[in-house]
Short mmCIF file of C-alpha atoms and ligand atoms in Angstrom, two decimals:
data_model
loop_
_atom_site.label_atom_id
_atom_site.label_comp_id
_atom_site.label_asym_id
_atom_site.label_seq_id
_atom_site.Cartn_x
_atom_site.Cartn_y
_atom_site.Cartn_z
CA UNK A 1326 -6.48 -7.67 16.82
CA UNK A 1327 -8.49 -7.84 13.63
CA UNK A 1328 -9.00 -11.38 13.01
CA UNK A 1329 -9.63 -11.48 9.00
CA UNK A 1330 -11.13 -14.50 9.04
CA UNK A 1331 -13.30 -12.99 10.90
CA UNK A 1332 -13.43 -9.67 9.15
CA UNK A 1333 -14.19 -12.65 5.60
CA UNK A 1334 -17.26 -13.93 7.53
CA UNK A 1335 -18.52 -9.99 8.85
CA UNK A 1336 -17.68 -8.20 5.65
CA UNK A 1337 -20.05 -6.80 3.46
CA UNK A 1338 -19.24 -7.59 0.38
CA UNK A 1339 -22.18 -7.67 -0.79
CA UNK A 1340 -22.27 -10.14 -4.55
CA UNK A 1341 -19.11 -9.91 -4.77
CA UNK A 1342 -16.89 -12.60 -5.88
CA UNK A 1343 -14.11 -13.07 -3.70
CA UNK A 1344 -12.15 -16.65 -2.84
CA UNK A 1345 -9.41 -16.95 -0.04
CA UNK A 1346 -7.00 -18.46 -2.00
CA UNK A 1347 -3.82 -19.67 0.05
CA UNK A 1348 -0.96 -20.08 -3.00
CA UNK A 1349 1.37 -17.32 -3.33
CA UNK A 1350 1.36 -16.50 -6.82
CA UNK A 1351 -0.77 -15.83 -8.65
CA UNK A 1352 -0.27 -16.60 -12.97
CA UNK A 1353 -2.24 -13.95 -15.48
CA UNK A 1354 0.00 -15.33 -19.03
CA UNK A 1355 -1.24 -11.41 -20.16
CA UNK A 1356 -0.59 -12.28 -23.44
CA UNK A 1357 -2.53 -9.18 -25.37
CA UNK A 1358 -6.02 -10.60 -26.49
CA UNK A 1359 -7.66 -11.14 -30.26
CA UNK A 1360 -9.25 -7.92 -29.25
CA UNK A 1361 -5.11 -7.01 -28.98
CA UNK A 1362 -6.32 -5.84 -24.82
CA UNK A 1363 -4.42 -6.56 -22.75
CA UNK A 1364 -6.06 -8.79 -19.22
CA UNK A 1365 -6.83 -6.25 -17.39
CA UNK A 1366 -5.76 -7.05 -13.19
CA UNK A 1367 -5.00 -4.72 -9.72
CA UNK A 1368 -3.68 -6.08 -6.31
CA UNK A 1369 -3.44 -4.61 -3.75
CA UNK A 1370 -1.48 -5.30 0.35
CA UNK A 1371 -3.64 -6.62 2.45
CA UNK A 1372 -7.04 -8.88 2.40
CA UNK A 1373 -9.46 -5.77 3.62
CA UNK A 1374 -7.87 -4.01 1.01
CA UNK A 1375 -10.65 -5.67 -1.77
CA UNK A 1376 -13.29 -3.39 -1.67
CA UNK A 1377 -10.19 -1.12 -2.96
CA UNK A 1378 -9.32 -3.72 -5.95
CA UNK A 1379 -12.86 -3.90 -7.18
CA UNK A 1380 -13.14 0.08 -7.11
CA UNK A 1381 -10.11 -0.03 -9.29
CA UNK A 1382 -10.97 -2.90 -11.38
CA UNK A 1383 -13.94 -1.55 -12.22
CA UNK A 1384 -11.97 1.05 -14.26
CA UNK A 1385 -9.53 -0.83 -16.15
CA UNK A 1386 -12.20 -3.10 -16.97
CA UNK A 1387 -14.01 -0.35 -19.25
CA UNK A 1388 -11.07 0.59 -20.67
CA UNK A 1389 -9.56 3.27 -18.51
CA UNK A 1390 -6.21 4.05 -17.59
CA UNK A 1391 -4.52 2.36 -14.29
CA UNK A 1392 -3.27 5.65 -13.98
CA UNK A 1393 -6.74 6.73 -13.13
CA UNK A 1394 -7.68 3.47 -11.43
CA UNK A 1395 -5.38 3.00 -8.45
CA UNK A 1396 -6.03 7.44 -8.29
CA UNK A 1397 -10.39 5.85 -6.80
CA UNK A 1398 -8.93 2.69 -5.59
CA UNK A 1399 -6.82 3.73 -3.18
CA UNK A 1400 -9.56 6.62 -2.11
CA UNK A 1401 -11.20 3.84 -0.38
CA UNK A 1402 -9.66 2.95 2.63
CA UNK A 1403 -8.54 7.14 2.67
CA UNK A 1404 -12.36 7.51 3.58
CA UNK A 1405 -13.25 4.64 5.53
CA UNK A 1406 -12.67 5.89 9.18
CA UNK A 1407 -12.62 2.04 10.38
CA UNK A 1408 -9.43 2.17 8.37
CA UNK A 1409 -7.81 3.72 11.14
CA UNK A 1410 -3.97 3.40 9.36
CA UNK A 1411 -4.35 5.57 5.68
CA UNK A 1412 -6.34 8.45 5.13
CA UNK A 1413 -9.75 9.68 7.58
CA UNK A 1414 -9.28 7.90 10.96
CA UNK A 1415 -6.19 7.31 10.74
CA UNK A 1416 -4.32 7.47 14.07
CA UNK A 1417 -1.85 10.02 14.88
CA UNK A 1418 1.62 11.34 16.11
CA UNK A 1419 2.86 11.57 19.80
CA UNK A 1420 0.88 14.62 19.68
CA UNK A 1421 -2.51 13.89 18.17
CA UNK A 1422 -0.70 15.01 14.96
CA UNK A 1423 -3.21 13.23 12.19
CA UNK A 1424 -0.13 13.24 9.17
CA UNK A 1425 -0.24 11.42 5.53
CA UNK A 1426 1.78 9.87 2.83
CA UNK A 1427 1.15 9.23 -0.20
CA UNK A 1428 2.69 9.04 -3.51
CA UNK A 1429 1.62 7.95 -7.50
CA UNK A 1430 4.03 6.69 -10.28
CA UNK A 1431 2.46 5.97 -13.96
CA UNK A 1432 4.20 4.07 -16.54
CA UNK A 1433 5.99 7.07 -18.43
CA UNK A 1434 7.81 6.79 -15.45
CA UNK A 1435 6.42 10.01 -14.05
CA UNK A 1436 6.04 10.82 -9.74
CA UNK A 1437 4.00 12.49 -7.48
CA UNK A 1438 4.61 12.15 -3.70
CA UNK A 1439 3.47 13.85 -0.84
CA UNK A 1440 4.38 14.09 2.67
CA UNK A 1441 3.69 15.13 6.06
CA UNK A 1442 0.21 16.56 4.67
CA UNK A 1443 -2.00 16.85 7.19
CA UNK A 1444 -6.28 17.70 7.05
CA UNK A 1445 -6.70 16.09 3.14
CA UNK A 1446 -8.88 13.41 3.50
CA UNK A 1447 -7.20 12.26 0.26
CA UNK A 1448 -3.51 12.21 -0.47
CA UNK A 1449 -3.49 10.35 -3.27
CA UNK A 1450 -5.05 12.93 -5.04
CA UNK A 1451 -2.56 15.36 -4.12
CA UNK A 1452 -0.22 13.61 -5.08
CA UNK A 1453 -1.61 13.02 -7.88
CA UNK A 1454 -1.23 16.88 -9.06
CA UNK A 1455 1.22 17.10 -8.53
CA UNK A 1456 2.42 14.30 -10.68
CA UNK A 1457 -0.03 16.74 -13.02
CA UNK A 1458 0.53 19.70 -12.58
CA UNK A 1459 3.64 20.56 -10.63
CA UNK A 1460 8.11 20.66 -12.25
CA UNK A 1461 8.17 18.95 -8.33
CA UNK A 1462 7.75 15.21 -7.79
CA UNK A 1463 6.36 15.47 -3.02
CA UNK A 1464 5.67 18.27 -1.87
CA UNK A 1465 5.44 18.51 1.91
CA UNK A 1466 4.21 19.35 5.22
CA UNK A 1467 3.19 22.88 5.03
CA UNK A 1468 3.92 23.38 1.31
CA UNK A 1469 1.53 20.21 0.53
CA UNK A 1470 -1.62 21.74 2.38
CA UNK A 1471 -1.53 24.93 1.15
CA UNK A 1472 -1.29 23.20 -2.55
CA UNK A 1473 -3.93 21.08 -2.47
CA UNK A 1474 -5.52 24.34 -0.58
CA UNK A 1475 -4.95 26.05 -4.04
CA UNK A 1476 -6.44 22.68 -5.96
CA UNK A 1477 -9.89 23.16 -4.39
CA UNK A 1478 -9.36 20.16 -1.52
CA UNK A 1479 -10.98 20.67 1.62
CA UNK A 1480 -9.32 21.29 5.25
CA UNK A 1481 -10.43 19.26 7.06
CA UNK A 1482 -10.06 17.20 10.72
CA UNK A 1483 -9.39 13.63 9.90
CA UNK A 1484 -8.76 13.07 14.00
CA UNK A 1485 -11.21 10.28 15.46
CA UNK A 1486 -13.17 10.03 17.78
CA UNK A 1487 -11.95 6.50 17.96
CA UNK A 1488 -7.90 6.88 16.92
CA UNK A 1489 -8.19 10.00 19.94
CA UNK A 1490 -9.68 7.43 22.23
CA UNK A 1491 -5.87 5.23 21.32
CA UNK A 1492 -4.86 8.09 22.20
CA UNK A 1493 -5.05 9.31 24.62
CA UNK A 1494 -4.84 5.32 25.40
CA UNK A 1495 -1.30 5.18 24.89
CA UNK A 1496 -0.51 8.52 25.96
CA UNK A 1497 -0.86 7.01 29.59
CA UNK A 1498 2.75 5.35 29.74
CA UNK A 1499 4.39 7.14 26.11
CA UNK A 1500 4.97 3.85 25.23
CA UNK A 1501 6.85 3.54 21.87
CA UNK A 1502 6.51 -0.68 19.96
CA UNK A 1503 5.28 -1.32 16.80
CA UNK A 1504 2.81 -3.61 16.83
CA UNK A 1505 3.08 -6.35 13.67
CA UNK A 1506 0.63 -7.24 11.07
CA UNK A 1507 -2.13 -3.89 12.76
CA UNK A 1508 -5.45 -4.58 12.11
CA UNK A 1509 -4.08 -6.55 9.33
CA UNK A 1510 -3.91 -4.36 7.37
CA UNK A 1511 -1.27 -0.82 7.72
CA UNK A 1512 -0.85 0.74 3.79
CA UNK A 1513 -2.90 0.32 0.96
CA UNK A 1514 -0.23 -0.18 -2.13
CA UNK A 1515 -1.76 -1.05 -5.06
CA UNK A 1516 -0.16 -1.90 -8.76
CA UNK A 1517 -2.33 -1.97 -12.22
CA UNK A 1518 -2.35 -3.41 -15.35
CA UNK A 1519 -4.83 -1.93 -18.25
CA UNK A 1520 -5.73 -3.09 -21.32
CA UNK A 1521 -3.70 -1.01 -23.17
CA UNK A 1522 -0.83 -3.92 -21.19
CA UNK A 1523 0.19 0.15 -19.25
CA UNK A 1524 1.34 -0.49 -15.51
CA UNK A 1525 0.81 1.74 -12.06
CA UNK A 1526 0.40 2.46 -8.89
CA UNK A 1527 -0.50 3.77 -5.75
CA UNK A 1528 0.89 4.12 -1.76
CA UNK A 1529 -0.78 6.24 0.61
CA UNK A 1530 -1.23 5.51 4.95
CA UNK A 1531 -0.50 7.82 8.03
CA UNK A 1532 2.60 5.91 8.33
CA UNK A 1533 2.78 4.33 12.21
CA UNK A 1534 0.94 5.35 14.96
CA UNK A 1535 2.06 7.98 17.88
CA UNK A 1536 5.33 8.69 15.68
CA UNK A 1537 7.52 11.01 16.37
CA UNK A 1538 6.59 14.92 15.27
CA UNK A 1539 7.91 14.64 11.73
CA UNK A 1540 8.61 11.21 10.98
CA UNK A 1541 7.63 10.59 7.22
CA UNK A 1542 7.69 6.50 6.44
CA UNK A 1543 8.44 4.44 2.62
CA UNK A 1544 4.72 5.91 1.59
CA UNK A 1545 5.83 9.16 0.22
CA UNK A 1546 8.94 7.94 -1.13
CA UNK A 1547 9.11 6.66 -5.39
CA UNK A 1548 11.60 3.58 -4.97
CA UNK A 1549 11.47 2.52 -0.95
CA UNK A 1550 7.22 2.35 -0.95
CA UNK A 1551 6.84 2.31 -4.35
CA UNK A 1552 8.00 1.93 -7.62
CA UNK A 1553 6.45 0.90 -11.06
CA UNK A 1554 8.50 0.74 -13.91
CA UNK A 1555 6.52 -0.15 -17.33
CA UNK A 1556 9.04 -2.13 -18.57
CA UNK A 1557 9.01 -5.31 -16.28
CA UNK A 1558 6.16 -4.40 -13.68
CA UNK A 1559 5.58 -2.71 -10.44
CA UNK A 1560 6.53 -3.81 -6.51
CA UNK A 1561 5.21 -2.19 -3.60
CA UNK A 1562 5.55 -1.94 0.26
CA UNK A 1563 3.92 -2.31 3.62
CA UNK A 1564 5.16 -1.85 7.58
CA UNK A 1565 8.19 -1.25 9.35
CA UNK A 1566 8.89 2.04 6.60
CA UNK A 1567 12.12 2.84 7.78
CA UNK A 1568 13.16 -0.88 7.06
CA UNK A 1569 11.83 0.03 3.22
CA UNK A 1570 13.39 3.05 3.36
CA UNK A 1571 17.41 1.97 4.74
CA UNK A 1572 16.59 -0.79 1.54
CA UNK A 1573 14.64 0.87 -0.69
CA UNK A 1574 12.78 -2.60 -1.55
CA UNK A 1575 10.26 -1.71 -4.29
CA UNK A 1576 12.91 -0.01 -6.55
CA UNK A 1577 14.73 -3.45 -5.94
CA UNK A 1578 12.38 -5.87 -6.11
CA UNK A 1579 11.78 -4.42 -9.78
CA UNK A 1580 15.14 -4.19 -10.46
CA UNK A 1581 15.65 -8.19 -9.04
CA UNK A 1582 12.54 -9.18 -12.45
CA UNK A 1583 14.88 -6.76 -14.39
CA UNK A 1584 17.06 -9.45 -14.06
CA UNK A 1585 15.29 -12.21 -14.57
CA UNK A 1586 13.82 -12.71 -11.04
CA UNK A 1587 9.88 -14.32 -10.76
CA UNK A 1588 7.90 -11.34 -8.57
CA UNK A 1589 7.71 -13.48 -5.97
CA UNK A 1590 11.58 -14.45 -6.29
CA UNK A 1591 12.13 -10.95 -6.33
CA UNK A 1592 10.36 -10.15 -3.21
CA UNK A 1593 11.41 -13.11 -1.45
CA UNK A 1594 15.49 -11.64 -2.09
CA UNK A 1595 13.87 -7.95 -0.87
CA UNK A 1596 12.75 -9.42 2.19
CA UNK A 1597 16.24 -11.88 3.20
CA UNK A 1598 18.17 -7.89 3.13
CA UNK A 1599 16.10 -6.58 4.90
CA UNK A 1600 16.35 -10.58 7.44
CA UNK A 1601 20.45 -10.60 6.89
CA UNK A 1602 20.98 -6.58 8.31
CA UNK A 1603 17.75 -6.07 10.31
CA UNK A 1604 16.58 -6.25 14.37
CA UNK A 1605 13.70 -8.02 12.30
CA UNK A 1606 11.70 -9.98 15.33
CA UNK A 1607 10.04 -6.96 16.02
CA UNK A 1608 8.36 -5.54 12.79
CA UNK A 1609 6.56 -6.21 10.32
CA UNK A 1610 7.72 -5.92 6.30
CA UNK A 1611 4.90 -7.01 3.10
CA UNK A 1612 6.35 -6.78 -0.26
CA UNK A 1613 3.91 -7.05 -3.02
CA UNK A 1614 5.26 -7.51 -6.73
CA UNK A 1615 3.83 -7.69 -10.00
CA UNK A 1616 5.51 -8.31 -13.63
CA UNK A 1617 3.96 -7.39 -16.84
CA UNK A 1618 2.89 -10.26 -17.61
CA UNK A 1619 0.64 -10.26 -15.08
CA UNK A 1620 2.52 -12.87 -12.97
CA UNK A 1621 2.22 -11.87 -8.99
CA UNK A 1622 4.64 -12.52 -5.72
CA UNK A 1623 4.72 -11.29 -2.35
CA UNK A 1624 6.40 -11.49 0.93
CA UNK A 1625 6.77 -10.24 4.73
CA UNK A 1626 8.77 -11.31 7.70
CA UNK A 1627 6.11 -12.57 10.08
CA UNK A 1628 3.09 -13.95 9.62
CA UNK A 1629 -0.79 -13.00 8.65
CA UNK A 1630 0.10 -10.44 5.23
CA UNK A 1631 -2.54 -10.81 2.38
CA UNK A 1632 -3.11 -8.80 -0.64
CA UNK A 1633 -5.97 -9.06 -2.70
CA UNK A 1634 -6.61 -8.79 -6.09
CA UNK A 1635 -9.33 -8.84 -9.05
CA UNK A 1636 -8.53 -10.11 -12.45
CA UNK A 1637 -11.47 -10.87 -14.74
CA UNK A 1638 -14.36 -9.87 -12.36
CA UNK A 1639 -13.20 -12.21 -9.66
CA UNK A 1640 -11.91 -11.28 -5.62
CA UNK A 1641 -9.29 -12.72 -4.34
CA UNK A 1642 -7.24 -12.91 -1.14
CA UNK A 1643 -3.65 -14.33 -1.63
CA UNK A 1644 -1.84 -15.60 2.07
CA UNK A 1645 1.22 -14.67 1.66
CA UNK A 1646 4.20 -16.82 1.75
CA UNK A 1647 6.89 -15.64 5.28
CA UNK A 1648 10.36 -15.57 6.13
CA UNK A 1649 9.23 -16.35 10.25
CA UNK A 1650 6.32 -19.24 9.46
CA UNK A 1651 4.17 -20.30 12.03
CA UNK A 1652 6.20 -23.78 13.02
CA UNK A 1653 9.20 -22.42 13.77
N1 LIG B 547 4.70 1.57 5.61
C1 LIG B 547 3.65 2.87 6.49
C2 LIG B 547 4.69 3.67 6.46
O1 LIG B 547 6.27 2.42 7.73
O2 LIG B 547 4.94 4.65 7.76
#
């Protein structure tokens, strides 16, 4: 099993300033500063995505828009073949197909999504084009692929030797068993607040490893894997997509914040809705949220979920509180 601490010790984060923080509630106190600008901030599910938050941070720090920051940021794990749960190098379904889900949402409530997309390394960029260049929200499967090709995306083989070898190993027993905190990261969900005080988000994944062909998870579904309301804030989800879909988790978190809950309280309530009704012992869910003040919160079922943050040029990894604690 991948060790997060080992990752931090070994990762080539270069001169990037970062710290591991055990608190789970971040404060930004986001009021416009003297020059009328807001303090930009970006967060993403899973600590190893610190490079992704750094890429997004650079865009908003230079005055770029949150929507461009999240689109560029999540492309880091999408293009990283070592990340076997997002984009290129993702683990395939049980028939050996790498199928990708992604969505993006901007400060005006515009959104775009692709699901069951094959052969395209950066599904988030296709989702952005669905948002910007079509009257639709979701394109699926072959239609999504044809749309991507029509917009100049290149058809590629996304199944790496490493993921193929794991699939061949899995084929020996064909036992379907979700792994909690698989390699300590799965889906990347990212939320960014720019200098205008506008929020956008993106979410992208290769979904559950060895899923039944055709399975689509929460990540490309607006309101499940991601939701943004620029008056309130945003939320994103990671883990077992079916549980998030059944509760429309990210929409729920944002609506709870609208009712006055802090991002932390909202994430905790959304996890409790799952714990109360579903057999949560065998799967992980992690929620991550940020309100318009730049306050953040996260909560998960099992210990081990964490998130990456960039603010004021500093990268940090925050451990999430969990429903099940190590002492239970
Ligand atoms: N949360 C990713 C998935 O279930 O596909």
